[in-house]
mmCIF file of C-alpha atoms and ligand atoms in Angstrom:
data_model
loop_
_atom_site.group_PDB
_atom_site.id
_atom_site.type_symbol
_atom_site.label_atom_id
_atom_site.label_comp_id
_atom_site.label_asym_id
_atom_site.label_seq_id
_atom_site.Cartn_x
_atom_site.Cartn_y
_atom_site.Cartn_z
ATOM 1 C CA UNK A 3 0.000 0.000 0.000
ATOM 2 C CA UNK A 4 1.301 3.431 -0.974
ATOM 3 C CA UNK A 5 0.894 6.416 1.325
ATOM 4 C CA UNK A 6 -0.768 8.828 1.284
ATOM 5 C CA UNK A 7 -4.014 7.030 0.469
ATOM 6 C CA UNK A 8 -6.102 8.848 -2.132
ATOM 7 C CA UNK A 9 -9.784 9.123 -1.179
ATOM 8 C CA UNK A 10 -10.684 12.342 -2.943
ATOM 9 C CA UNK A 11 -11.952 10.929 -6.212
ATOM 10 C CA UNK A 12 -14.829 13.401 -6.369
ATOM 11 C CA UNK A 13 -12.265 16.219 -6.567
ATOM 12 C CA UNK A 14 -10.446 14.514 -9.385
ATOM 13 C CA UNK A 15 -9.419 11.052 -10.525
ATOM 14 C CA UNK A 16 -6.095 9.744 -11.764
ATOM 15 C CA UNK A 17 -5.869 9.378 -15.515
ATOM 16 C CA UNK A 18 -6.449 5.751 -16.524
ATOM 17 C CA UNK A 19 -3.343 4.325 -18.264
ATOM 18 C CA UNK A 20 -5.514 3.273 -21.231
ATOM 19 C CA UNK A 21 -6.726 6.868 -21.540
ATOM 20 C CA UNK A 22 -3.191 8.224 -21.411
ATOM 21 C CA UNK A 23 -2.094 5.746 -24.046
ATOM 22 C CA UNK A 24 -4.892 6.837 -26.383
ATOM 23 C CA UNK A 25 -3.913 10.493 -25.930
ATOM 24 C CA UNK A 26 -0.148 10.247 -26.404
ATOM 25 C CA UNK A 27 0.045 10.140 -30.225
ATOM 26 C CA UNK A 28 -1.949 13.367 -30.374
ATOM 27 C CA UNK A 29 0.788 15.132 -28.468
ATOM 28 C CA UNK A 30 3.495 13.920 -30.854
ATOM 29 C CA UNK A 31 3.126 12.774 -34.442
ATOM 30 C CA UNK A 32 -0.620 13.426 -34.789
ATOM 31 C CA UNK A 33 -0.442 17.120 -33.992
ATOM 32 C CA UNK A 34 -2.816 18.474 -36.630
ATOM 33 C CA UNK A 35 -5.418 21.156 -36.011
ATOM 34 C CA UNK A 36 -8.850 19.553 -36.241
ATOM 35 C CA UNK A 37 -10.061 22.641 -38.149
ATOM 36 C CA UNK A 38 -7.437 22.314 -40.898
ATOM 37 C CA UNK A 39 -9.682 21.075 -43.686
ATOM 38 C CA UNK A 40 -7.040 21.063 -46.437
ATOM 39 C CA UNK A 41 -4.538 18.396 -45.422
ATOM 40 C CA UNK A 42 -3.933 15.021 -43.874
ATOM 41 C CA UNK A 43 -2.824 16.286 -40.450
ATOM 42 C CA UNK A 44 -6.098 18.135 -40.035
ATOM 43 C CA UNK A 45 -8.203 15.183 -41.210
ATOM 44 C CA UNK A 46 -6.393 12.869 -38.823
ATOM 45 C CA UNK A 47 -7.134 15.160 -35.871
ATOM 46 C CA UNK A 48 -10.725 15.755 -36.997
ATOM 47 C CA UNK A 49 -11.293 12.011 -37.310
ATOM 48 C CA UNK A 50 -10.009 11.441 -33.763
ATOM 49 C CA UNK A 51 -12.322 14.177 -32.461
ATOM 50 C CA UNK A 52 -15.257 12.593 -34.321
ATOM 51 C CA UNK A 53 -14.598 9.267 -32.663
ATOM 52 C CA UNK A 54 -14.355 10.911 -29.226
ATOM 53 C CA UNK A 55 -17.593 12.769 -29.899
ATOM 54 C CA UNK A 56 -19.311 9.475 -30.718
ATOM 55 C CA UNK A 57 -17.882 7.848 -27.602
ATOM 56 C CA UNK A 58 -19.117 10.605 -25.296
ATOM 57 C CA UNK A 59 -22.485 10.803 -27.044
ATOM 58 C CA UNK A 60 -22.781 7.045 -26.581
ATOM 59 C CA UNK A 61 -22.292 7.396 -22.834
ATOM 60 C CA UNK A 62 -25.199 9.869 -22.691
ATOM 61 C CA UNK A 63 -27.416 8.212 -25.312
ATOM 62 C CA UNK A 64 -27.113 11.427 -27.276
ATOM 63 C CA UNK A 65 -26.374 12.262 -30.910
ATOM 64 C CA UNK A 66 -22.703 13.168 -31.541
ATOM 65 C CA UNK A 67 -23.839 16.463 -33.097
ATOM 66 C CA UNK A 68 -25.277 17.455 -29.725
ATOM 67 C CA UNK A 69 -21.862 17.486 -28.026
ATOM 68 C CA UNK A 70 -19.870 20.711 -27.659
ATOM 69 C CA UNK A 71 -16.388 20.230 -26.211
ATOM 70 C CA UNK A 72 -15.238 22.767 -23.631
ATOM 71 C CA UNK A 73 -12.386 23.189 -21.168
ATOM 72 C CA UNK A 74 -14.333 21.433 -18.398
ATOM 73 C CA UNK A 75 -17.630 21.404 -16.552
ATOM 74 C CA UNK A 76 -17.208 24.913 -15.226
ATOM 75 C CA UNK A 77 -17.070 26.300 -18.742
ATOM 76 C CA UNK A 78 -19.947 24.084 -19.886
ATOM 77 C CA UNK A 79 -22.062 25.323 -16.977
ATOM 78 C CA UNK A 80 -21.215 28.950 -17.716
ATOM 79 C CA UNK A 81 -22.023 28.453 -21.393
ATOM 80 C CA UNK A 82 -25.369 26.812 -20.629
ATOM 81 C CA UNK A 83 -26.583 29.331 -18.066
ATOM 82 C CA UNK A 84 -25.220 32.527 -19.610
ATOM 83 C CA UNK A 85 -26.039 31.335 -23.103
ATOM 84 C CA UNK A 86 -29.625 30.545 -22.160
ATOM 85 C CA UNK A 87 -30.125 33.827 -20.318
ATOM 86 C CA UNK A 88 -28.655 35.865 -23.154
ATOM 87 C CA UNK A 89 -30.841 34.088 -25.699
ATOM 88 C CA UNK A 90 -34.100 34.359 -23.761
ATOM 89 C CA UNK A 91 -33.816 37.357 -21.434
ATOM 90 C CA UNK A 92 -36.279 39.288 -23.621
ATOM 91 C CA UNK A 93 -38.821 36.491 -23.100
ATOM 92 C CA UNK A 94 -38.168 35.609 -19.477
ATOM 93 C CA UNK A 95 -35.626 36.346 -16.802
ATOM 94 C CA UNK A 96 -36.502 33.716 -14.226
ATOM 95 C CA UNK A 97 -34.292 30.718 -13.470
ATOM 96 C CA UNK A 98 -34.529 28.048 -10.783
ATOM 97 C CA UNK A 99 -31.436 26.497 -9.198
ATOM 98 C CA UNK A 100 -31.005 24.192 -6.209
ATOM 99 C CA UNK A 101 -29.169 25.507 -3.136
ATOM 100 C CA UNK A 102 -26.798 22.503 -3.181
ATOM 101 C CA UNK A 103 -25.543 23.009 -6.734
ATOM 102 C CA UNK A 104 -21.814 23.259 -7.380
ATOM 103 C CA UNK A 105 -20.201 26.690 -7.004
ATOM 104 C CA UNK A 106 -19.838 26.895 -10.777
ATOM 105 C CA UNK A 107 -23.649 26.967 -11.022
ATOM 106 C CA UNK A 108 -24.337 29.172 -8.008
ATOM 107 C CA UNK A 109 -21.688 31.752 -8.855
ATOM 108 C CA UNK A 110 -22.879 31.921 -12.456
ATOM 109 C CA UNK A 111 -26.385 32.520 -11.095
ATOM 110 C CA UNK A 112 -25.047 35.389 -8.970
ATOM 111 C CA UNK A 113 -23.459 36.846 -12.082
ATOM 112 C CA UNK A 114 -26.731 36.564 -14.002
ATOM 113 C CA UNK A 115 -28.576 38.290 -11.172
ATOM 114 C CA UNK A 116 -26.319 41.281 -11.741
ATOM 115 C CA UNK A 117 -27.403 41.194 -15.373
ATOM 116 C CA UNK A 118 -31.060 41.302 -14.361
ATOM 117 C CA UNK A 119 -31.941 37.633 -13.899
ATOM 118 C CA UNK A 120 -34.258 36.568 -11.114
ATOM 119 C CA UNK A 121 -33.169 33.315 -9.516
ATOM 120 C CA UNK A 122 -35.343 31.186 -7.253
ATOM 121 C CA UNK A 123 -33.240 28.943 -5.069
ATOM 122 C CA UNK A 124 -34.900 25.608 -4.498
ATOM 123 C CA UNK A 125 -34.172 24.337 -0.980
ATOM 124 C CA UNK A 126 -33.444 20.693 -0.147
ATOM 125 C CA UNK A 127 -34.735 18.428 2.594
ATOM 126 C CA UNK A 128 -32.318 17.496 5.423
ATOM 127 C CA UNK A 129 -31.303 14.428 3.390
ATOM 128 C CA UNK A 130 -30.271 16.588 0.436
ATOM 129 C CA UNK A 131 -33.131 15.648 -1.876
ATOM 130 C CA UNK A 132 -35.372 18.217 -3.536
ATOM 131 C CA UNK A 133 -39.158 18.020 -3.429
ATOM 132 C CA UNK A 134 -40.878 18.011 -6.781
ATOM 133 C CA UNK A 135 -43.919 19.820 -5.398
ATOM 134 C CA UNK A 136 -41.705 22.606 -4.135
ATOM 135 C CA UNK A 137 -40.061 22.886 -7.539
ATOM 136 C CA UNK A 138 -43.513 23.125 -9.139
ATOM 137 C CA UNK A 139 -44.489 25.918 -6.769
ATOM 138 C CA UNK A 140 -41.495 27.991 -7.920
ATOM 139 C CA UNK A 141 -42.349 27.797 -11.632
ATOM 140 C CA UNK A 142 -43.485 31.043 -13.252
ATOM 141 C CA UNK A 143 -44.731 32.033 -16.679
ATOM 142 C CA UNK A 144 -41.362 33.709 -17.316
ATOM 143 C CA UNK A 145 -39.196 30.771 -16.124
ATOM 144 C CA UNK A 146 -36.642 29.955 -18.814
ATOM 145 C CA UNK A 147 -34.443 27.354 -17.120
ATOM 146 C CA UNK A 148 -34.560 24.721 -14.396
ATOM 147 C CA UNK A 149 -31.163 23.811 -13.052
ATOM 148 C CA UNK A 150 -30.815 20.635 -10.965
ATOM 149 C CA UNK A 151 -27.655 18.537 -10.751
ATOM 150 C CA UNK A 152 -27.885 14.766 -11.202
ATOM 151 C CA UNK A 153 -25.666 13.839 -8.247
ATOM 152 C CA UNK A 154 -24.074 16.030 -5.628
ATOM 153 C CA UNK A 155 -20.307 16.160 -5.429
ATOM 154 C CA UNK A 156 -20.169 16.402 -1.630
ATOM 155 C CA UNK A 157 -22.838 13.915 -0.543
ATOM 156 C CA UNK A 158 -23.477 11.887 -3.698
ATOM 157 C CA UNK A 159 -27.226 12.446 -3.306
ATOM 158 C CA UNK A 160 -29.038 11.687 -6.580
ATOM 159 C CA UNK A 161 -31.942 13.948 -7.540
ATOM 160 C CA UNK A 162 -35.081 12.606 -9.298
ATOM 161 C CA UNK A 163 -34.021 14.028 -12.655
ATOM 162 C CA UNK A 164 -36.406 11.992 -14.760
ATOM 163 C CA UNK A 165 -39.388 13.599 -13.009
ATOM 164 C CA UNK A 166 -37.779 17.018 -13.290
ATOM 165 C CA UNK A 167 -37.147 16.507 -17.001
ATOM 166 C CA UNK A 168 -40.756 15.467 -17.528
ATOM 167 C CA UNK A 169 -42.010 18.499 -15.611
ATOM 168 C CA UNK A 170 -39.766 20.858 -17.593
ATOM 169 C CA UNK A 171 -40.969 19.361 -20.860
ATOM 170 C CA UNK A 172 -44.604 19.665 -19.831
ATOM 171 C CA UNK A 173 -44.111 23.379 -19.079
ATOM 172 C CA UNK A 174 -41.895 24.127 -22.093
ATOM 173 C CA UNK A 175 -38.917 25.115 -19.937
ATOM 174 C CA UNK A 176 -35.340 24.073 -20.578
ATOM 175 C CA UNK A 177 -33.827 21.588 -18.109
ATOM 176 C CA UNK A 178 -30.107 21.933 -17.459
ATOM 177 C CA UNK A 179 -28.278 19.370 -15.348
ATOM 178 C CA UNK A 180 -24.733 19.222 -14.014
ATOM 179 C CA UNK A 181 -23.857 15.554 -14.529
ATOM 180 C CA UNK A 182 -20.171 15.931 -13.686
ATOM 181 C CA UNK A 183 -20.313 13.457 -10.804
ATOM 182 C CA UNK A 184 -22.991 11.185 -12.212
ATOM 183 C CA UNK A 185 -21.331 10.375 -15.531
ATOM 184 C CA UNK A 186 -19.760 6.940 -15.387
ATOM 185 C CA UNK A 187 -21.348 6.154 -12.019
ATOM 186 C CA UNK A 188 -25.036 5.858 -12.860
ATOM 187 C CA UNK A 189 -26.716 5.444 -16.244
ATOM 188 C CA UNK A 190 -27.621 8.722 -17.935
ATOM 189 C CA UNK A 191 -29.979 8.874 -20.880
ATOM 190 C CA UNK A 192 -30.713 12.369 -22.153
ATOM 191 C CA UNK A 193 -33.874 11.078 -23.890
ATOM 192 C CA UNK A 194 -35.408 9.158 -21.003
ATOM 193 C CA UNK A 195 -34.301 11.765 -18.471
ATOM 194 C CA UNK A 196 -35.688 14.652 -20.526
ATOM 195 C CA UNK A 197 -32.430 16.613 -20.357
ATOM 196 C CA UNK A 198 -31.988 19.640 -22.635
ATOM 197 C CA UNK A 199 -28.538 20.766 -21.526
ATOM 198 C CA UNK A 200 -25.932 18.732 -19.604
ATOM 199 C CA UNK A 201 -22.433 19.505 -18.350
ATOM 200 C CA UNK A 202 -19.728 16.892 -17.788
ATOM 201 C CA UNK A 203 -15.987 16.706 -17.362
ATOM 202 C CA UNK A 204 -13.191 14.277 -18.251
ATOM 203 C CA UNK A 205 -11.101 14.481 -15.089
ATOM 204 C CA UNK A 206 -13.890 13.088 -12.879
ATOM 205 C CA UNK A 207 -14.020 9.900 -14.955
ATOM 206 C CA UNK A 208 -10.307 8.964 -15.163
ATOM 207 C CA UNK A 209 -9.696 11.312 -18.080
ATOM 208 C CA UNK A 210 -7.437 14.344 -18.365
ATOM 209 C CA UNK A 211 -7.990 17.705 -16.705
ATOM 210 C CA UNK A 212 -8.996 20.706 -18.762
ATOM 211 C CA UNK A 213 -11.586 19.085 -21.006
ATOM 212 C CA UNK A 214 -15.336 18.780 -20.647
ATOM 213 C CA UNK A 215 -18.486 19.068 -22.685
ATOM 214 C CA UNK A 216 -21.907 20.598 -22.919
ATOM 215 C CA UNK A 217 -24.674 18.474 -24.371
ATOM 216 C CA UNK A 218 -27.120 20.694 -26.242
ATOM 217 C CA UNK A 219 -30.347 19.003 -27.368
ATOM 218 C CA UNK A 220 -30.907 19.254 -31.102
ATOM 219 C CA UNK A 221 -34.556 18.229 -31.383
ATOM 220 C CA UNK A 222 -37.750 18.032 -29.273
ATOM 221 C CA UNK A 223 -37.009 20.848 -28.613
ATOM 222 C CA UNK A 224 -34.071 22.285 -30.543
ATOM 223 C CA UNK A 225 -32.292 24.093 -27.723
ATOM 224 C CA UNK A 226 -31.023 27.555 -28.545
ATOM 225 C CA UNK A 227 -28.341 29.286 -26.521
ATOM 226 C CA UNK A 228 -25.967 32.136 -27.337
ATOM 227 C CA UNK A 229 -22.250 31.420 -27.698
ATOM 228 C CA UNK A 230 -20.143 33.003 -25.002
ATOM 229 C CA UNK A 231 -16.879 33.018 -26.923
ATOM 230 C CA UNK A 232 -16.339 34.309 -30.456
ATOM 231 C CA UNK A 233 -13.700 33.344 -32.966
ATOM 232 C CA UNK A 234 -13.155 30.605 -35.493
ATOM 233 C CA UNK A 235 -16.633 29.141 -35.112
ATOM 234 C CA UNK A 236 -15.581 25.672 -33.936
ATOM 235 C CA UNK A 237 -18.110 23.386 -32.234
ATOM 236 C CA UNK A 238 -20.961 24.651 -34.449
ATOM 237 C CA UNK A 239 -20.211 28.186 -33.344
ATOM 238 C CA UNK A 240 -21.014 27.407 -29.708
ATOM 239 C CA UNK A 241 -17.386 27.378 -28.626
ATOM 240 C CA UNK A 242 -14.749 28.973 -30.801
ATOM 241 C CA UNK A 243 -11.100 28.107 -30.326
ATOM 242 C CA UNK A 244 -8.722 25.413 -31.541
ATOM 243 C CA UNK A 245 -9.837 22.071 -30.189
ATOM 244 C CA UNK A 246 -7.830 20.372 -27.448
ATOM 245 C CA UNK A 247 -7.376 17.246 -29.560
ATOM 246 C CA UNK A 248 -5.380 15.093 -27.093
ATOM 247 C CA UNK A 249 -7.744 16.071 -24.265
ATOM 248 C CA UNK A 250 -10.828 15.323 -26.332
ATOM 249 C CA UNK A 251 -9.400 11.953 -27.427
ATOM 250 C CA UNK A 252 -8.789 11.166 -23.741
ATOM 251 C CA UNK A 253 -12.279 12.266 -22.774
ATOM 252 C CA UNK A 254 -13.808 10.042 -25.457
ATOM 253 C CA UNK A 255 -11.780 7.054 -24.316
ATOM 254 C CA UNK A 256 -12.582 7.746 -20.655
ATOM 255 C CA UNK A 257 -16.323 8.032 -21.377
ATOM 256 C CA UNK A 258 -16.265 4.807 -23.348
ATOM 257 C CA UNK A 259 -14.310 3.012 -20.607
ATOM 258 C CA UNK A 260 -16.625 4.338 -17.912
ATOM 259 C CA UNK A 261 -19.681 2.976 -19.726
ATOM 260 C CA UNK A 262 -17.976 -0.390 -20.208
ATOM 261 C CA UNK A 263 -16.829 -0.639 -16.609
ATOM 262 C CA UNK A 264 -19.788 0.847 -14.732
ATOM 263 C CA UNK A 265 -21.601 -2.416 -14.083
ATOM 264 C CA UNK A 266 -18.431 -4.070 -12.862
ATOM 265 C CA UNK A 267 -16.864 -1.255 -10.892
ATOM 266 C CA UNK A 268 -19.770 0.473 -9.179
ATOM 267 C CA UNK A 269 -20.861 -2.522 -7.060
ATOM 268 C CA UNK A 270 -17.280 -3.155 -5.923
ATOM 269 C CA UNK A 271 -16.604 0.514 -5.141
ATOM 270 C CA UNK A 272 -19.928 0.534 -3.301
ATOM 271 C CA UNK A 273 -18.786 -2.423 -1.193
ATOM 272 C CA UNK A 274 -15.583 -0.585 -0.319
ATOM 273 C CA UNK A 275 -17.564 2.529 0.578
ATOM 274 C CA UNK A 276 -19.903 0.455 2.773
ATOM 275 C CA UNK A 277 -16.949 -1.220 4.470
ATOM 276 C CA UNK A 278 -15.423 2.182 5.187
ATOM 277 C CA UNK A 279 -18.708 3.615 6.399
ATOM 278 C CA UNK A 280 -19.464 0.650 8.612
ATOM 279 C CA UNK A 281 -15.984 0.839 10.115
ATOM 280 C CA UNK A 282 -16.219 4.549 10.811
ATOM 281 C CA UNK A 283 -19.782 4.508 12.131
ATOM 282 C CA UNK A 284 -18.580 2.375 15.024
ATOM 283 C CA UNK A 285 -16.901 5.424 16.486
ATOM 284 C CA UNK A 286 -19.094 7.588 18.737
ATOM 285 C CA UNK A 287 -21.134 10.406 17.215
ATOM 286 C CA UNK A 288 -20.438 9.618 13.555
ATOM 287 C CA UNK A 289 -23.358 10.228 11.223
ATOM 288 C CA UNK A 290 -23.975 10.110 7.481
ATOM 289 C CA UNK A 291 -24.772 13.384 5.749
ATOM 290 C CA UNK A 292 -27.280 12.947 2.941
ATOM 291 C CA UNK A 293 -29.737 10.269 1.946
ATOM 292 C CA UNK A 294 -27.984 6.928 2.537
ATOM 293 C CA UNK A 295 -29.862 5.126 -0.243
ATOM 294 C CA UNK A 296 -30.464 7.629 -3.012
ATOM 295 C CA UNK A 297 -26.783 8.350 -3.595
ATOM 296 C CA UNK A 298 -23.689 7.419 -5.596
ATOM 297 C CA UNK A 299 -21.712 4.324 -4.608
ATOM 298 C CA UNK A 300 -18.456 6.263 -4.554
ATOM 299 C CA UNK A 301 -18.840 8.566 -1.583
ATOM 300 C CA UNK A 302 -19.623 8.894 2.067
ATOM 301 C CA UNK A 303 -19.922 12.259 3.765
ATOM 302 C CA UNK A 304 -19.648 11.844 7.513
ATOM 303 C CA UNK A 305 -20.234 14.216 10.349
ATOM 304 C CA UNK A 306 -17.821 13.463 13.191
ATOM 305 C CA UNK A 307 -19.481 15.287 16.022
ATOM 306 C CA UNK A 308 -17.619 17.168 18.703
ATOM 307 C CA UNK A 309 -15.250 14.427 19.844
ATOM 308 C CA UNK A 310 -12.787 15.099 17.058
ATOM 309 C CA UNK A 311 -13.920 17.795 14.655
ATOM 310 C CA UNK A 312 -11.230 19.758 12.886
ATOM 311 C CA UNK A 313 -8.432 17.963 14.702
ATOM 312 C CA UNK A 314 -9.377 14.734 12.989
ATOM 313 C CA UNK A 315 -8.967 16.311 9.647
ATOM 314 C CA UNK A 316 -5.635 17.861 10.448
ATOM 315 C CA UNK A 317 -4.216 14.556 11.702
ATOM 316 C CA UNK A 318 -5.779 12.497 8.996
ATOM 317 C CA UNK A 319 -5.043 14.701 6.017
ATOM 318 C CA UNK A 320 -1.320 13.982 6.212
ATOM 319 C CA UNK A 321 -1.823 10.364 5.332
ATOM 320 C CA UNK A 322 -5.206 10.248 3.683
ATOM 321 C CA UNK A 323 -6.213 12.618 0.912
ATOM 322 C CA UNK A 324 -9.777 13.583 1.816
ATOM 323 C CA UNK A 325 -11.957 16.633 1.680
ATOM 324 C CA UNK A 326 -13.397 18.543 4.610
ATOM 325 C CA UNK A 327 -16.750 20.231 5.009
ATOM 326 C CA UNK A 328 -15.159 23.408 3.783
ATOM 327 C CA UNK A 329 -12.596 22.384 1.223
ATOM 328 C CA UNK A 330 -14.777 22.318 -1.833
ATOM 329 C CA UNK A 331 -14.362 25.931 -2.919
ATOM 330 C CA UNK A 332 -10.568 25.728 -2.942
ATOM 331 C CA UNK A 333 -9.072 28.580 -0.939
ATOM 332 C CA UNK A 334 -12.231 29.219 1.046
ATOM 333 C CA UNK A 335 -12.560 28.183 4.663
ATOM 334 C CA UNK A 336 -16.304 28.843 4.691
ATOM 335 C CA UNK A 337 -18.369 25.907 5.880
ATOM 336 C CA UNK A 338 -19.792 23.820 3.036
ATOM 337 C CA UNK A 339 -22.842 25.514 1.495
ATOM 338 C CA UNK A 340 -24.181 22.069 0.618
ATOM 339 C CA UNK A 341 -24.184 20.801 4.202
ATOM 340 C CA UNK A 342 -25.553 24.119 5.448
ATOM 341 C CA UNK A 343 -28.387 23.922 2.891
ATOM 342 C CA UNK A 344 -29.228 20.526 4.410
ATOM 343 C CA UNK A 345 -29.626 22.178 7.781
ATOM 344 C CA UNK A 346 -26.248 21.471 9.393
ATOM 345 C CA UNK A 347 -24.773 24.133 11.661
ATOM 346 C CA UNK A 348 -21.476 25.795 10.731
ATOM 347 C CA UNK A 349 -19.822 23.661 13.368
ATOM 348 C CA UNK A 350 -21.324 20.388 12.152
ATOM 349 C CA UNK A 351 -20.319 21.276 8.596
ATOM 350 C CA UNK A 352 -16.742 21.918 9.688
ATOM 351 C CA UNK A 353 -16.736 18.567 11.454
ATOM 352 C CA UNK A 354 -17.705 16.721 8.304
ATOM 353 C CA UNK A 355 -15.451 14.831 5.975
ATOM 354 C CA UNK A 356 -16.003 13.532 2.475
ATOM 355 C CA UNK A 357 -14.348 10.249 1.590
ATOM 356 C CA UNK A 358 -14.705 9.626 -2.130
ATOM 357 C CA UNK A 359 -13.520 6.362 -3.586
ATOM 358 C CA UNK A 360 -12.572 5.248 -7.039
ATOM 359 C CA UNK A 361 -11.705 2.156 -9.021
ATOM 360 C CA UNK A 362 -8.102 2.175 -7.827
ATOM 361 C CA UNK A 363 -8.859 2.056 -4.086
ATOM 362 C CA UNK A 364 -8.311 -1.219 -2.197
ATOM 363 C CA UNK A 365 -9.756 -2.908 0.911
ATOM 364 C CA UNK A 366 -6.338 -2.467 2.567
ATOM 365 C CA UNK A 367 -6.604 1.287 2.116
ATOM 366 C CA UNK A 368 -10.104 1.292 3.568
ATOM 367 C CA UNK A 369 -8.958 -0.631 6.633
ATOM 368 C CA UNK A 370 -5.991 1.664 7.032
ATOM 369 C CA UNK A 371 -8.276 4.719 7.034
ATOM 370 C CA UNK A 372 -10.621 3.138 9.582
ATOM 371 C CA UNK A 373 -7.701 2.393 11.875
ATOM 372 C CA UNK A 374 -6.218 5.850 11.366
ATOM 373 C CA UNK A 375 -9.515 7.522 12.286
ATOM 374 C CA UNK A 376 -9.728 5.276 15.358
ATOM 375 C CA UNK A 377 -6.319 6.491 16.523
ATOM 376 C CA UNK A 378 -7.430 10.082 16.065
ATOM 377 C CA UNK A 379 -10.498 9.419 18.169
ATOM 378 C CA UNK A 380 -8.323 7.954 20.863
ATOM 379 C CA UNK A 381 -5.925 10.870 20.961
ATOM 380 C CA UNK A 382 -8.758 13.396 20.759
ATOM 381 C CA UNK A 383 -10.307 11.836 23.865
ATOM 382 C CA UNK A 384 -7.022 11.781 25.734
ATOM 383 C CA UNK A 385 -6.202 15.395 25.020
ATOM 384 C CA UNK A 386 -9.618 16.920 25.212
ATOM 385 C CA UNK A 387 -10.102 18.764 28.502
ATOM 386 C CA UNK A 388 -13.566 17.679 29.652
HETATM 387 C C1 PLP B 424 -15.814 18.964 -10.382
HETATM 388 C C2 PLP B 424 -17.189 19.483 -10.564
HETATM 389 C C3 PLP B 424 -17.452 20.605 -11.381
HETATM 390 C C4 PLP B 424 -16.343 21.394 -12.041
HETATM 391 O O1 PLP B 424 -15.783 20.667 -13.085
HETATM 392 P P1 PLP B 424 -14.436 21.161 -13.815
HETATM 393 O O2 PLP B 424 -14.350 20.287 -15.023
HETATM 394 O O3 PLP B 424 -13.342 20.925 -12.848
HETATM 395 O O4 PLP B 424 -14.626 22.594 -14.174
HETATM 396 C C5 PLP B 424 -18.752 20.988 -11.528
HETATM 397 N N1 PLP B 424 -19.765 20.334 -10.939
HETATM 398 C C6 PLP B 424 -19.557 19.253 -10.174
HETATM 399 C C7 PLP B 424 -20.723 18.554 -9.553
HETATM 400 C C8 PLP B 424 -18.263 18.806 -9.954
HETATM 401 O O5 PLP B 424 -18.072 17.741 -9.172
#
């Protein structure tokens, strides 16, 4: 076993060796610009991008022409929300977003508010799930977009997106979903789920960093959004700029691999997660944050109560790469907005830790973490002045 143990797979995943291998030629001899229509180097690059586009579309049950490659989920989210608002602000200025969305969504919403958008923030129940009836009650005649993520990055809680998609369709409102965490972990079908716009990212599915995509529905309805970047007109004009060919090739391969491996890997990662959770729940005051059933197999978000709190994290973080109840917005030491939206106090949020597992974690690592946390509990008790 190699230390430190990596249990922060919701922050990013290592690049799968098969993905890296697929990418390498596009850094060296296959260096063409996918937009160069006049020669072999360009065709070679364009062909590789086409294949990647088909692979990603396949993972979403989408048409390849509905995929727009971006620099990651953050850009895809910005493009979807800003692009939709810019296109429809004359018709309606109302958007709905869930309070537990990723910062990329919430901060884009704040930006749109400055541009005159009205955002209704849909609260969640203490288990992190939204209520469909509450969503319905927020709908207005000028609502242009409903924004609900498939699965939460901090808790793994999975929202009822099929019902949301159906509701959006019924009311003629676009449904945008951030599927960054869900892709490769649970089946996604843009048709069945009634998704109009979807953001995803390569580095969360064992692909490279710096590449993602926005799915933009082409029919029933044909989704219209404004481009947010002008230039050479790549990606059907939605995202100008020379394509990141090696990154896109890696994303395609990673999406294909994830679809192939999902049925095999998710149950085994789930067993590891359950083993970890069971081991940690034996310690006093440990509780699960978020619905324990309606969630991804890859994560457990645990509240550690007052016995250990921040000290646990500080001791643990040296040997186990994990994420605290505040670490999600990088430099910020604010308590997690997700846990707070679920009703946790600042203190309880600070005393929470996210363990997120991936296909490269082992039972030995899980047992090591359980033991390590146990030692922290012991020392916390010894040193805590009661
Ligand atoms: C990681 C993550 C993002 C941001 O993705 P990038 O590709 O790193 O920009 C957005 N939403 C969720 C749910 C995430 O987990």
